[in-house]
Short mmCIF file of N, CA and C in Angstrom, two decimals:
data_model
loop_
_atom_site.label_atom_id
_atom_site.label_comp_id
_atom_site.label_asym_id
_atom_site.label_seq_id
_atom_site.Cartn_x
_atom_site.Cartn_y
_atom_site.Cartn_z
N LEU D 1 -18.91 6.20 17.66
CA LEU D 1 -18.89 6.77 19.01
C LEU D 1 -17.98 7.72 19.13
N LEU D 2 -16.65 8.22 18.31
CA LEU D 2 -15.80 9.13 18.75
C LEU D 2 -16.56 10.44 17.95
N THR D 3 -17.11 10.20 17.15
CA THR D 3 -18.15 11.57 16.60
C THR D 3 -18.96 11.89 17.27
N GLN D 4 -19.93 11.09 17.89
CA GLN D 4 -20.83 11.19 18.97
C GLN D 4 -20.38 11.83 19.97
N SER D 5 -19.10 11.61 20.44
CA SER D 5 -18.46 12.28 21.76
C SER D 5 -18.02 13.43 21.53
N GLY D 6 -17.95 13.83 20.07
CA GLY D 6 -16.84 15.08 19.95
C GLY D 6 -15.53 15.11 19.89
N TYR D 7 -14.80 14.05 19.77
CA TYR D 7 -13.43 13.49 19.69
C TYR D 7 -13.20 13.45 17.85
N LEU D 8 -14.16 13.51 17.35
CA LEU D 8 -13.83 13.67 15.72
C LEU D 8 -14.99 14.39 15.02
N LYS D 9 -14.65 15.02 13.96
CA LYS D 9 -15.69 15.94 13.66
C LYS D 9 -15.76 15.69 11.76
N PRO D 10 -17.12 15.35 11.66
CA PRO D 10 -17.49 15.10 10.18
C PRO D 10 -17.03 16.12 9.40
N GLN D 11 -16.43 16.01 8.08
CA GLN D 11 -16.38 16.88 6.83
C GLN D 11 -17.09 16.30 5.63
N MET D 12 -16.89 16.95 4.50
CA MET D 12 -17.43 16.83 3.27
C MET D 12 -18.29 15.47 3.43
N LEU D 13 -19.60 15.69 3.90
CA LEU D 13 -20.74 14.39 4.07
C LEU D 13 -21.04 14.03 2.73
N ILE D 14 -21.36 12.89 2.21
CA ILE D 14 -21.61 12.38 1.29
C ILE D 14 -22.51 10.93 1.16
N ILE D 15 -23.38 11.03 0.54
CA ILE D 15 -24.26 9.63 0.45
C ILE D 15 -24.08 8.83 -0.64
N GLU D 16 -23.64 7.82 -0.42
CA GLU D 16 -23.25 6.52 -1.69
C GLU D 16 -23.77 5.27 -1.42
N GLN D 17 -24.71 4.81 -2.24
CA GLN D 17 -25.34 3.90 -2.26
C GLN D 17 -26.19 3.51 -0.72
N GLY D 18 -26.92 4.48 -0.40
CA GLY D 18 -27.88 4.74 0.84
C GLY D 18 -27.08 4.68 1.83
N ARG D 19 -25.77 5.05 1.96
CA ARG D 19 -24.69 5.01 3.17
C ARG D 19 -24.37 6.35 3.05
N LEU D 20 -24.30 6.90 4.55
CA LEU D 20 -23.50 8.16 4.68
C LEU D 20 -22.45 7.99 4.84
N LEU D 21 -21.29 8.65 3.98
CA LEU D 21 -19.75 8.79 4.23
C LEU D 21 -19.30 10.05 4.54
N ALA D 22 -18.25 9.90 5.40
CA ALA D 22 -17.64 11.46 5.82
C ALA D 22 -15.88 11.38 5.87
N ASP D 23 -15.32 12.18 5.72
CA ASP D 23 -14.24 12.30 6.02
C ASP D 23 -14.19 12.98 7.48
N LEU D 24 -13.14 12.27 8.43
CA LEU D 24 -13.15 12.69 9.66
C LEU D 24 -12.12 13.52 10.42
N ALA D 25 -12.37 14.43 11.00
CA ALA D 25 -11.07 15.32 11.42
C ALA D 25 -11.03 15.81 12.77
N ILE D 26 -9.73 15.59 13.31
CA ILE D 26 -10.08 16.21 14.62
C ILE D 26 -10.32 17.74 15.12
N PRO D 27 -11.51 18.10 15.92
CA PRO D 27 -11.70 19.00 16.00
C PRO D 27 -10.93 20.34 16.28
N ASN D 28 -10.06 20.13 17.56
CA ASN D 28 -9.38 21.01 17.95
C ASN D 28 -7.96 20.95 18.64
N LEU D 29 -7.42 21.76 19.17
CA LEU D 29 -5.98 21.79 19.87
C LEU D 29 -5.82 20.76 20.99
N GLU D 30 -7.20 20.82 21.80
CA GLU D 30 -7.03 19.88 23.04
C GLU D 30 -7.37 18.78 22.54
N VAL D 31 -7.78 18.19 21.82
CA VAL D 31 -8.29 16.86 21.21
C VAL D 31 -6.88 16.25 20.61
N ARG D 32 -6.47 17.08 19.70
CA ARG D 32 -5.34 16.75 19.16
C ARG D 32 -3.98 16.35 20.14
N THR D 33 -4.09 16.99 21.35
CA THR D 33 -3.00 16.84 22.13
C THR D 33 -3.51 15.76 23.13
N PHE D 34 -4.65 15.40 23.30
CA PHE D 34 -5.05 13.91 24.04
C PHE D 34 -4.88 12.83 23.17
N PHE D 35 -5.27 12.82 21.87
CA PHE D 35 -4.71 11.94 20.98
C PHE D 35 -3.33 11.29 20.77
N GLU D 36 -2.38 12.68 20.46
CA GLU D 36 -1.24 12.34 20.54
C GLU D 36 -0.17 11.77 21.56
N LYS D 37 -0.98 12.38 22.83
CA LYS D 37 -0.82 11.70 24.26
C LYS D 37 -0.89 10.39 24.56
N THR D 38 -2.12 10.04 24.02
CA THR D 38 -2.48 8.51 24.08
C THR D 38 -1.83 7.76 23.13
N VAL D 39 -1.41 7.90 21.53
CA VAL D 39 -1.04 7.32 20.89
C VAL D 39 0.79 7.21 21.43
N ARG D 40 1.27 8.26 21.88
CA ARG D 40 2.71 8.38 22.39
C ARG D 40 2.83 7.42 23.23
N GLU D 41 1.99 7.39 24.65
CA GLU D 41 1.88 6.60 25.54
C GLU D 41 1.70 4.68 25.63
N TRP D 42 1.05 4.59 24.37
CA TRP D 42 0.77 3.22 23.76
C TRP D 42 1.76 2.90 22.97
N VAL D 43 2.29 3.56 22.06
CA VAL D 43 3.72 3.15 21.62
C VAL D 43 4.86 2.79 22.28
N ASN D 44 4.94 3.82 23.25
CA ASN D 44 6.09 3.79 24.10
C ASN D 44 5.64 2.40 25.28
N ASP D 45 4.68 2.13 25.50
CA ASP D 45 4.27 1.12 26.22
C ASP D 45 4.52 -0.44 25.51
N GLN D 46 4.34 -0.25 24.23
CA GLN D 46 4.77 -1.35 23.28
C GLN D 46 6.10 -1.61 22.65
N ALA D 47 6.76 -0.62 22.78
CA ALA D 47 8.13 -0.77 22.39
C ALA D 47 9.06 -1.14 23.07
N GLY D 48 8.66 -1.54 24.30
CA GLY D 48 9.68 -2.11 25.09
C GLY D 48 10.56 -1.23 25.98
N PRO D 49 11.84 -1.42 26.38
CA PRO D 49 12.45 -0.43 27.15
C PRO D 49 13.13 0.80 26.51
N GLY D 50 12.94 1.67 27.30
CA GLY D 50 13.39 3.13 26.64
C GLY D 50 12.27 3.40 25.73
N GLY D 51 11.24 3.02 25.58
CA GLY D 51 10.21 3.35 24.50
C GLY D 51 10.64 3.86 23.12
N LEU D 52 10.25 5.02 22.76
CA LEU D 52 10.31 5.53 21.15
C LEU D 52 11.62 6.50 21.67
N LYS D 53 12.38 6.65 22.75
CA LYS D 53 13.27 7.51 22.54
C LYS D 53 14.59 7.18 21.89
N PRO D 54 15.13 5.84 22.13
CA PRO D 54 16.26 5.68 21.49
C PRO D 54 16.10 5.32 19.90
N LEU D 55 15.08 5.32 19.43
CA LEU D 55 14.64 5.09 18.16
C LEU D 55 15.05 6.68 17.48
N LEU D 56 14.21 7.66 18.24
CA LEU D 56 14.40 9.00 17.67
C LEU D 56 16.20 9.64 17.79
N ASP D 57 16.33 8.93 18.96
CA ASP D 57 17.96 9.66 19.07
C ASP D 57 18.72 9.01 18.06
N ALA D 58 18.63 7.65 17.88
CA ALA D 58 19.64 7.16 16.93
C ALA D 58 19.29 7.96 15.35
N LEU D 59 18.39 8.37 15.16
CA LEU D 59 17.78 9.13 14.05
C LEU D 59 18.63 10.25 14.21
N GLN D 60 18.22 10.96 15.14
CA GLN D 60 18.84 12.57 15.05
C GLN D 60 20.49 12.51 14.89
N ALA D 61 20.97 11.36 15.74
CA ALA D 61 22.22 11.10 15.80
C ALA D 61 23.08 10.53 14.49
N GLU D 62 22.15 10.17 13.49
CA GLU D 62 22.45 10.01 12.19
C GLU D 62 23.20 8.56 12.32
N ASN D 63 22.65 7.65 13.44
CA ASN D 63 23.24 6.27 13.31
C ASN D 63 22.35 5.42 12.77
N MET D 64 22.39 4.84 11.64
CA MET D 64 21.46 4.44 11.04
C MET D 64 21.41 2.71 11.23
N ASP D 65 22.74 2.20 11.72
CA ASP D 65 22.48 0.62 12.28
C ASP D 65 21.48 0.43 13.31
N ALA D 66 21.53 1.69 14.08
CA ALA D 66 20.77 1.84 15.71
C ALA D 66 19.27 2.02 14.92
N LEU D 67 19.33 2.95 14.02
CA LEU D 67 17.72 3.12 13.59
C LEU D 67 17.17 2.00 13.29
N ALA D 68 17.82 1.46 12.10
CA ALA D 68 17.12 -0.06 11.82
C ALA D 68 17.12 -1.20 13.04
N ALA D 69 17.56 -1.22 13.87
CA ALA D 69 17.82 -2.05 14.78
C ALA D 69 16.23 -1.69 15.50
N HIS D 70 16.19 -0.28 15.93
CA HIS D 70 15.19 -0.16 16.72
C HIS D 70 13.89 -0.09 16.13
N LEU D 71 13.99 0.24 14.97
CA LEU D 71 12.64 0.13 14.15
C LEU D 71 12.01 -1.47 13.75
N GLU D 72 13.01 -2.06 13.55
CA GLU D 72 12.49 -3.66 13.43
C GLU D 72 12.25 -4.16 14.71
N ASN D 73 12.83 -3.67 15.98
CA ASN D 73 12.16 -4.29 17.10
C ASN D 73 10.83 -3.82 17.67
N MET D 74 10.60 -2.51 17.33
CA MET D 74 9.31 -1.96 17.17
C MET D 74 8.29 -2.45 16.47
N VAL D 75 8.74 -3.05 15.25
CA VAL D 75 7.56 -3.19 14.27
C VAL D 75 7.16 -4.68 14.83
N LYS D 76 8.31 -5.60 15.02
CA LYS D 76 8.08 -6.88 15.92
C LYS D 76 7.00 -6.62 16.82
N ASN D 77 7.27 -5.86 17.91
CA ASN D 77 6.69 -5.58 18.98
C ASN D 77 5.20 -4.93 19.04
N VAL D 78 4.95 -4.13 17.92
CA VAL D 78 4.01 -3.17 17.70
C VAL D 78 2.89 -4.07 16.55
N LEU D 79 3.47 -4.02 15.50
CA LEU D 79 2.72 -4.51 14.32
C LEU D 79 2.37 -6.16 14.16
N SER D 80 1.38 -6.26 13.69
CA SER D 80 0.94 -7.53 13.25
C SER D 80 1.61 -8.36 11.98
N PHE D 81 1.50 -9.67 11.87
CA PHE D 81 2.00 -9.79 10.49
C PHE D 81 0.76 -9.42 9.49
N HIS D 82 -0.14 -9.54 9.85
CA HIS D 82 -1.23 -8.92 8.94
C HIS D 82 -1.25 -7.68 8.50
N ASP D 83 -0.28 -6.82 9.55
CA ASP D 83 -0.49 -5.36 8.64
C ASP D 83 1.02 -5.42 7.73
N THR D 84 2.18 -6.27 8.08
CA THR D 84 3.33 -5.94 7.09
C THR D 84 3.22 -7.03 6.09
N GLY D 85 2.24 -8.10 6.25
CA GLY D 85 2.36 -9.25 5.40
C GLY D 85 1.56 -9.16 3.81
N GLY D 86 0.93 -7.71 3.86
CA GLY D 86 0.16 -7.32 2.68
C GLY D 86 0.77 -7.20 1.14
N SER D 87 0.39 -6.88 0.26
CA SER D 87 0.85 -6.76 -0.87
C SER D 87 1.85 -5.61 -1.13
N GLU D 88 1.46 -4.58 -0.01
CA GLU D 88 2.48 -3.09 -0.27
C GLU D 88 2.95 -2.99 1.04
N PRO D 89 3.78 -3.91 1.69
CA PRO D 89 3.92 -3.47 3.31
C PRO D 89 4.65 -2.10 3.44
N GLU D 90 5.61 -1.37 2.48
CA GLU D 90 6.19 -0.39 2.30
C GLU D 90 5.47 0.69 3.03
N ARG D 91 3.75 0.91 2.64
CA ARG D 91 2.78 1.84 2.64
C ARG D 91 2.61 1.62 4.48
N VAL D 92 2.77 0.43 5.03
CA VAL D 92 2.31 0.04 6.66
C VAL D 92 3.69 0.63 7.04
N TYR D 93 4.95 0.46 6.99
CA TYR D 93 5.90 1.10 7.42
C TYR D 93 5.93 2.46 7.46
N HIS D 94 5.76 3.10 6.17
CA HIS D 94 5.55 4.33 5.64
C HIS D 94 4.96 5.18 6.98
N ALA D 95 3.50 4.74 7.17
CA ALA D 95 2.29 5.40 7.91
C ALA D 95 3.31 5.12 9.26
N PHE D 96 3.35 3.73 9.63
CA PHE D 96 4.15 3.61 11.03
C PHE D 96 5.19 4.67 11.29
N MET D 97 6.28 4.76 10.60
CA MET D 97 7.34 5.49 10.71
C MET D 97 7.08 7.04 10.73
N LEU D 98 6.09 7.52 10.18
CA LEU D 98 5.43 8.83 10.12
C LEU D 98 4.95 9.11 11.50
N GLY D 99 4.04 8.09 11.91
CA GLY D 99 3.67 8.28 13.32
C GLY D 99 4.65 8.54 14.19
N LEU D 100 5.77 7.51 14.25
CA LEU D 100 6.46 7.62 15.28
C LEU D 100 7.40 8.97 15.24
N LEU D 101 7.58 9.58 14.22
CA LEU D 101 8.43 10.64 14.01
C LEU D 101 7.64 12.22 14.46
N VAL D 102 6.26 12.10 14.97
CA VAL D 102 5.63 12.99 15.51
C VAL D 102 6.32 13.82 16.57
N ASP D 103 6.92 13.18 17.33
CA ASP D 103 7.64 13.97 18.61
C ASP D 103 8.79 14.93 18.19
N LEU D 104 8.97 14.52 16.80
CA LEU D 104 10.12 15.47 16.32
C LEU D 104 9.52 16.95 15.60
N ARG D 105 8.42 16.95 15.69
CA ARG D 105 7.57 18.06 14.82
C ARG D 105 8.22 19.33 15.53
N GLY D 106 8.62 19.82 16.90
CA GLY D 106 9.39 21.04 17.34
C GLY D 106 10.55 21.29 16.70
N ARG D 107 11.09 20.27 16.11
CA ARG D 107 12.72 20.43 15.60
C ARG D 107 12.60 20.41 14.04
N TYR D 108 11.64 19.60 13.37
CA TYR D 108 11.51 19.56 11.81
C TYR D 108 10.19 19.61 11.38
N GLU D 109 10.01 19.81 10.16
CA GLU D 109 8.57 20.09 9.50
C GLU D 109 8.90 18.44 8.84
N ILE D 110 7.86 18.07 9.27
CA ILE D 110 7.46 16.46 8.52
C ILE D 110 6.49 16.58 7.61
N LEU D 111 6.63 15.94 6.37
CA LEU D 111 5.88 15.91 5.50
C LEU D 111 6.18 14.56 4.54
N SER D 112 5.00 14.11 4.04
CA SER D 112 4.79 12.85 3.51
C SER D 112 3.89 13.01 2.25
N ASN D 113 4.48 12.10 1.23
CA ASN D 113 3.84 12.18 0.01
C ASN D 113 3.76 13.50 -0.91
N ARG D 114 4.74 14.47 -0.80
CA ARG D 114 4.73 15.41 -1.35
C ARG D 114 5.59 15.57 -2.44
N GLU D 115 5.37 16.66 -3.61
CA GLU D 115 6.28 16.75 -4.66
C GLU D 115 7.51 17.42 -4.11
N SER D 116 8.60 17.11 -4.88
CA SER D 116 9.89 17.73 -4.81
C SER D 116 10.99 17.27 -5.86
N GLY D 117 11.70 18.28 -6.21
CA GLY D 117 12.67 17.94 -7.24
C GLY D 117 11.78 17.17 -8.44
N TYR D 118 12.17 15.79 -8.94
CA TYR D 118 11.50 15.43 -10.12
C TYR D 118 10.35 13.96 -9.75
N GLY D 119 9.92 14.16 -8.51
CA GLY D 119 8.95 13.29 -8.32
C GLY D 119 8.40 13.38 -6.80
N ARG D 120 7.79 12.33 -5.97
CA ARG D 120 7.30 12.49 -4.79
C ARG D 120 7.62 11.69 -3.95
N PHE D 121 8.39 12.31 -2.74
CA PHE D 121 9.36 11.57 -1.73
C PHE D 121 8.08 10.86 -0.54
N ASP D 122 8.56 9.75 -0.21
CA ASP D 122 7.87 9.14 1.13
C ASP D 122 7.53 10.09 2.16
N ILE D 123 8.69 10.31 2.71
CA ILE D 123 8.77 11.33 4.03
C ILE D 123 9.94 12.24 3.77
N MET D 124 9.67 13.29 4.40
CA MET D 124 10.77 14.52 4.40
C MET D 124 10.68 15.20 5.63
N MET D 125 11.93 15.24 6.21
CA MET D 125 12.25 15.94 7.71
C MET D 125 13.03 17.38 7.31
N THR D 126 12.34 18.45 7.29
CA THR D 126 13.24 19.56 6.84
C THR D 126 13.18 20.28 8.44
N PRO D 127 14.64 20.13 8.37
CA PRO D 127 14.96 21.02 9.86
C PRO D 127 14.48 22.33 10.05
N ARG D 128 14.17 22.83 11.09
CA ARG D 128 13.77 24.20 11.50
C ARG D 128 14.95 24.94 11.53
N ASP D 129 15.89 24.41 12.01
CA ASP D 129 17.64 25.22 11.67
C ASP D 129 18.36 24.66 10.57
N PRO D 130 18.33 25.42 9.77
CA PRO D 130 18.93 24.78 8.36
C PRO D 130 20.43 24.38 8.75
N ALA D 131 20.70 24.84 9.95
CA ALA D 131 22.52 23.98 10.37
C ALA D 131 22.52 22.62 10.20
N ASP D 132 21.20 22.21 10.44
CA ASP D 132 20.76 20.53 11.22
C ASP D 132 20.57 19.64 9.70
N THR D 133 20.89 18.62 9.97
CA THR D 133 20.70 17.78 8.73
C THR D 133 19.05 17.45 8.67
N GLY D 134 19.15 17.45 7.26
CA GLY D 134 17.39 17.04 7.00
C GLY D 134 17.53 15.33 6.58
N PHE D 135 16.26 15.09 6.72
CA PHE D 135 16.18 13.19 5.93
C PHE D 135 15.11 13.54 5.11
N VAL D 136 15.32 12.64 4.15
CA VAL D 136 14.37 11.83 3.31
C VAL D 136 14.47 10.38 3.06
N PHE D 137 13.31 10.02 3.32
CA PHE D 137 13.12 8.65 3.47
C PHE D 137 12.04 7.91 2.31
N GLU D 138 12.62 6.86 1.75
CA GLU D 138 11.94 6.25 0.43
C GLU D 138 11.91 4.68 1.25
N PHE D 139 10.60 4.11 1.01
CA PHE D 139 10.32 2.72 1.53
C PHE D 139 10.07 1.88 0.33
N LYS D 140 10.83 0.85 0.16
CA LYS D 140 10.60 -0.07 -1.13
C LYS D 140 10.46 -1.53 -0.05
N SER D 141 9.52 -2.12 -0.96
CA SER D 141 9.14 -3.81 -0.48
C SER D 141 10.70 -4.55 -1.45
N ALA D 142 10.75 -5.71 -0.39
CA ALA D 142 11.94 -6.71 -1.06
C ALA D 142 11.12 -7.75 -1.56
N ALA D 143 11.46 -8.86 -2.20
CA ALA D 143 10.66 -10.04 -2.63
C ALA D 143 10.92 -11.14 -1.49
N ASP D 144 12.00 -10.99 -0.71
CA ASP D 144 12.02 -12.04 0.23
C ASP D 144 13.09 -11.53 1.39
N GLN D 145 13.03 -12.09 2.72
CA GLN D 145 13.76 -11.25 3.57
C GLN D 145 15.33 -11.90 3.61
N SER D 146 15.87 -12.34 2.57
CA SER D 146 17.42 -12.22 2.57
C SER D 146 18.08 -11.18 2.58
N LEU D 147 19.26 -11.18 3.16
CA LEU D 147 20.09 -9.90 3.42
C LEU D 147 20.36 -9.27 1.98
N GLU D 148 20.49 -10.01 1.09
CA GLU D 148 20.81 -9.53 -0.32
C GLU D 148 19.45 -8.98 -0.97
N ASN D 149 18.59 -9.39 -0.49
CA ASN D 149 17.28 -8.78 -1.49
C ASN D 149 17.20 -7.63 -0.58
N LEU D 150 17.02 -7.31 0.79
CA LEU D 150 16.89 -6.27 1.43
C LEU D 150 17.74 -4.92 0.91
N GLU D 151 19.14 -5.52 0.98
CA GLU D 151 20.45 -4.54 0.27
C GLU D 151 19.89 -3.77 -0.66
N LYS D 152 19.32 -4.88 -1.68
CA LYS D 152 19.55 -4.24 -3.05
C LYS D 152 18.14 -3.44 -3.15
N ASN D 153 17.03 -3.53 -2.30
CA ASN D 153 15.89 -2.72 -2.53
C ASN D 153 16.23 -1.56 -1.81
N ALA D 154 17.11 -1.66 -0.53
CA ALA D 154 17.40 -0.36 0.02
C ALA D 154 18.12 0.58 -0.90
N ALA D 155 19.26 -0.06 -1.57
CA ALA D 155 20.05 0.88 -2.44
C ALA D 155 19.12 1.40 -3.78
N LEU D 156 18.01 0.82 -4.24
CA LEU D 156 17.17 0.99 -5.24
C LEU D 156 16.42 2.45 -4.66
N ALA D 157 15.83 2.22 -3.17
CA ALA D 157 15.13 3.46 -2.81
C ALA D 157 16.25 4.99 -2.83
N LEU D 158 17.51 4.54 -2.13
CA LEU D 158 18.54 5.34 -2.18
C LEU D 158 18.79 6.35 -3.80
N LYS D 159 18.93 5.38 -4.57
CA LYS D 159 19.09 5.76 -6.32
C LYS D 159 17.87 6.65 -6.32
N GLN D 160 16.75 6.49 -6.17
CA GLN D 160 15.34 6.90 -6.58
C GLN D 160 15.52 8.48 -5.88
N ILE D 161 15.99 8.61 -4.56
CA ILE D 161 16.10 9.68 -3.73
C ILE D 161 16.80 10.70 -4.42
N GLU D 162 18.17 10.03 -4.78
CA GLU D 162 19.03 11.10 -5.53
C GLU D 162 18.75 11.29 -6.98
N GLU D 163 18.20 10.18 -7.68
CA GLU D 163 18.12 10.45 -9.16
C GLU D 163 16.98 11.78 -9.51
N ARG D 164 15.81 11.27 -8.48
CA ARG D 164 14.83 12.40 -8.52
C ARG D 164 15.09 13.68 -7.58
N ASP D 165 16.16 13.89 -7.20
CA ASP D 165 16.26 15.01 -6.43
C ASP D 165 15.47 15.36 -5.46
N TYR D 166 15.08 14.64 -4.52
CA TYR D 166 14.06 14.89 -3.46
C TYR D 166 14.50 15.99 -2.73
N ALA D 167 15.69 15.96 -2.60
CA ALA D 167 16.38 17.21 -1.66
C ALA D 167 15.90 18.49 -1.96
N ALA D 168 15.60 18.90 -3.16
CA ALA D 168 15.57 20.13 -3.99
C ALA D 168 14.86 21.14 -3.24
N ASN D 169 13.71 20.58 -2.42
CA ASN D 169 12.98 21.55 -1.42
C ASN D 169 14.06 21.97 -0.41
N MET D 170 14.32 21.22 0.28
CA MET D 170 15.22 21.47 1.35
C MET D 170 16.39 22.45 0.90
N ARG D 171 17.11 22.31 0.11
CA ARG D 171 18.08 23.00 -0.66
C ARG D 171 17.37 24.51 -0.77
N GLU D 172 16.40 24.67 -1.23
CA GLU D 172 15.89 25.90 -1.36
C GLU D 172 15.51 26.52 -0.10
N ARG D 173 15.33 26.18 0.75
CA ARG D 173 15.06 26.49 1.87
C ARG D 173 16.50 26.75 3.14
N GLY D 174 17.44 26.49 2.13
CA GLY D 174 18.84 26.51 2.78
C GLY D 174 19.47 25.65 3.67
N VAL D 175 19.12 24.35 3.81
CA VAL D 175 19.45 23.12 4.17
C VAL D 175 20.42 22.66 3.21
N ARG D 176 21.97 22.70 4.08
CA ARG D 176 23.01 22.41 3.12
C ARG D 176 23.12 20.94 3.23
N ASN D 177 23.06 19.97 4.23
CA ASN D 177 22.82 18.59 4.70
C ASN D 177 21.80 17.77 4.22
N THR D 178 21.65 16.90 3.57
CA THR D 178 20.61 16.15 3.57
C THR D 178 20.85 14.59 3.60
N ARG D 179 20.34 13.92 4.54
CA ARG D 179 20.79 12.27 4.76
C ARG D 179 19.68 11.57 3.95
N ALA D 180 19.71 10.89 3.10
CA ALA D 180 18.87 10.10 1.94
C ALA D 180 18.85 9.03 3.13
N VAL D 181 17.60 8.22 3.08
CA VAL D 181 17.55 7.16 4.00
C VAL D 181 16.70 6.26 3.16
N GLY D 182 17.08 4.96 2.53
CA GLY D 182 16.51 4.08 1.76
C GLY D 182 16.30 3.08 2.79
N VAL D 183 14.70 2.41 2.74
CA VAL D 183 14.45 1.47 3.67
C VAL D 183 13.60 0.34 3.12
N ALA D 184 14.25 -0.78 3.10
CA ALA D 184 13.90 -1.81 2.48
C ALA D 184 12.76 -2.77 3.22
N VAL D 185 11.82 -3.20 3.15
CA VAL D 185 10.96 -4.02 4.17
C VAL D 185 10.58 -5.63 3.40
N TYR D 186 10.56 -6.13 4.26
CA TYR D 186 9.59 -7.59 4.04
C TYR D 186 9.17 -8.20 5.17
N GLY D 187 7.88 -8.27 5.07
CA GLY D 187 7.28 -8.64 6.43
C GLY D 187 7.83 -8.03 7.69
N LYS D 188 8.33 -8.33 8.91
CA LYS D 188 8.90 -7.68 9.79
C LYS D 188 10.55 -7.37 9.84
N HIS D 189 11.00 -7.73 8.67
CA HIS D 189 12.34 -7.37 8.16
C HIS D 189 12.57 -6.09 7.59
N THR D 190 13.50 -5.24 8.36
CA THR D 190 13.98 -4.49 7.48
C THR D 190 15.55 -4.09 7.37
N HIS D 191 15.52 -3.70 6.42
CA HIS D 191 17.26 -2.92 6.08
C HIS D 191 17.07 -1.59 5.63
N ILE D 192 18.36 -0.62 6.20
CA ILE D 192 18.33 0.65 6.02
C ILE D 192 19.60 0.85 5.41
N GLU D 193 19.60 1.68 4.47
CA GLU D 193 20.87 2.12 3.45
C GLU D 193 20.63 3.73 3.73
N SER D 194 22.04 4.07 3.94
CA SER D 194 21.84 5.97 3.85
C SER D 194 22.96 6.44 3.21
N THR D 195 22.64 7.88 3.01
CA THR D 195 23.91 8.47 2.40
C THR D 195 23.82 9.80 2.57
N LEU D 196 24.96 10.45 2.67
CA LEU D 196 24.71 12.27 3.13
C LEU D 196 24.86 12.88 1.82
N LEU D 197 23.73 13.75 1.43
CA LEU D 197 23.57 14.72 0.10
C LEU D 197 24.14 15.66 0.65
N SER D 198 25.19 16.31 -0.05
CA SER D 198 25.71 17.76 0.55
C SER D 198 25.21 18.44 -0.71
N ASP D 199 24.98 20.14 -0.30
CA ASP D 199 24.78 20.96 -1.39
C ASP D 199 25.90 21.21 -2.39
#
């Protein structure tokens, strides 16, 4: 329906076992703006008091405790147990967080699953002003919802960011301070650990 009405355009059409398959793309800036506005309004409606703003404010203020609380609250209000209860819930959180960050594109370049240093980060937020702090997120699944297990996996995510030097691309662009953010997830439970990586 979205393709027929012009809200999505097919790309790379292939026929596989008698079925027509295609990658879909947003056709232009006007439609992209419509999708972003619609999704933003839906997320804000679902997020509860204050909508998305408190989460983004907590991130920009580098208040990781508040960020964790707002993220967990949004996950409880927006996502289903079926979304987060699969074998790789960190992928759901990764995609969900990426969607939440779209409002910060004016201040940050936001990238996902790209190479930097000695590996591939989950999410990188490179500030457009190098004097601002950049962020690198790594998501890990925990074996259960115990605080001990969540803390352990968040620490492993931080260690991965540091050991694989995911902040390398930001340093090359003159960003002096990068905050590494390790996010451990289990179902609808989250725990965030962070550390400031300085040049």
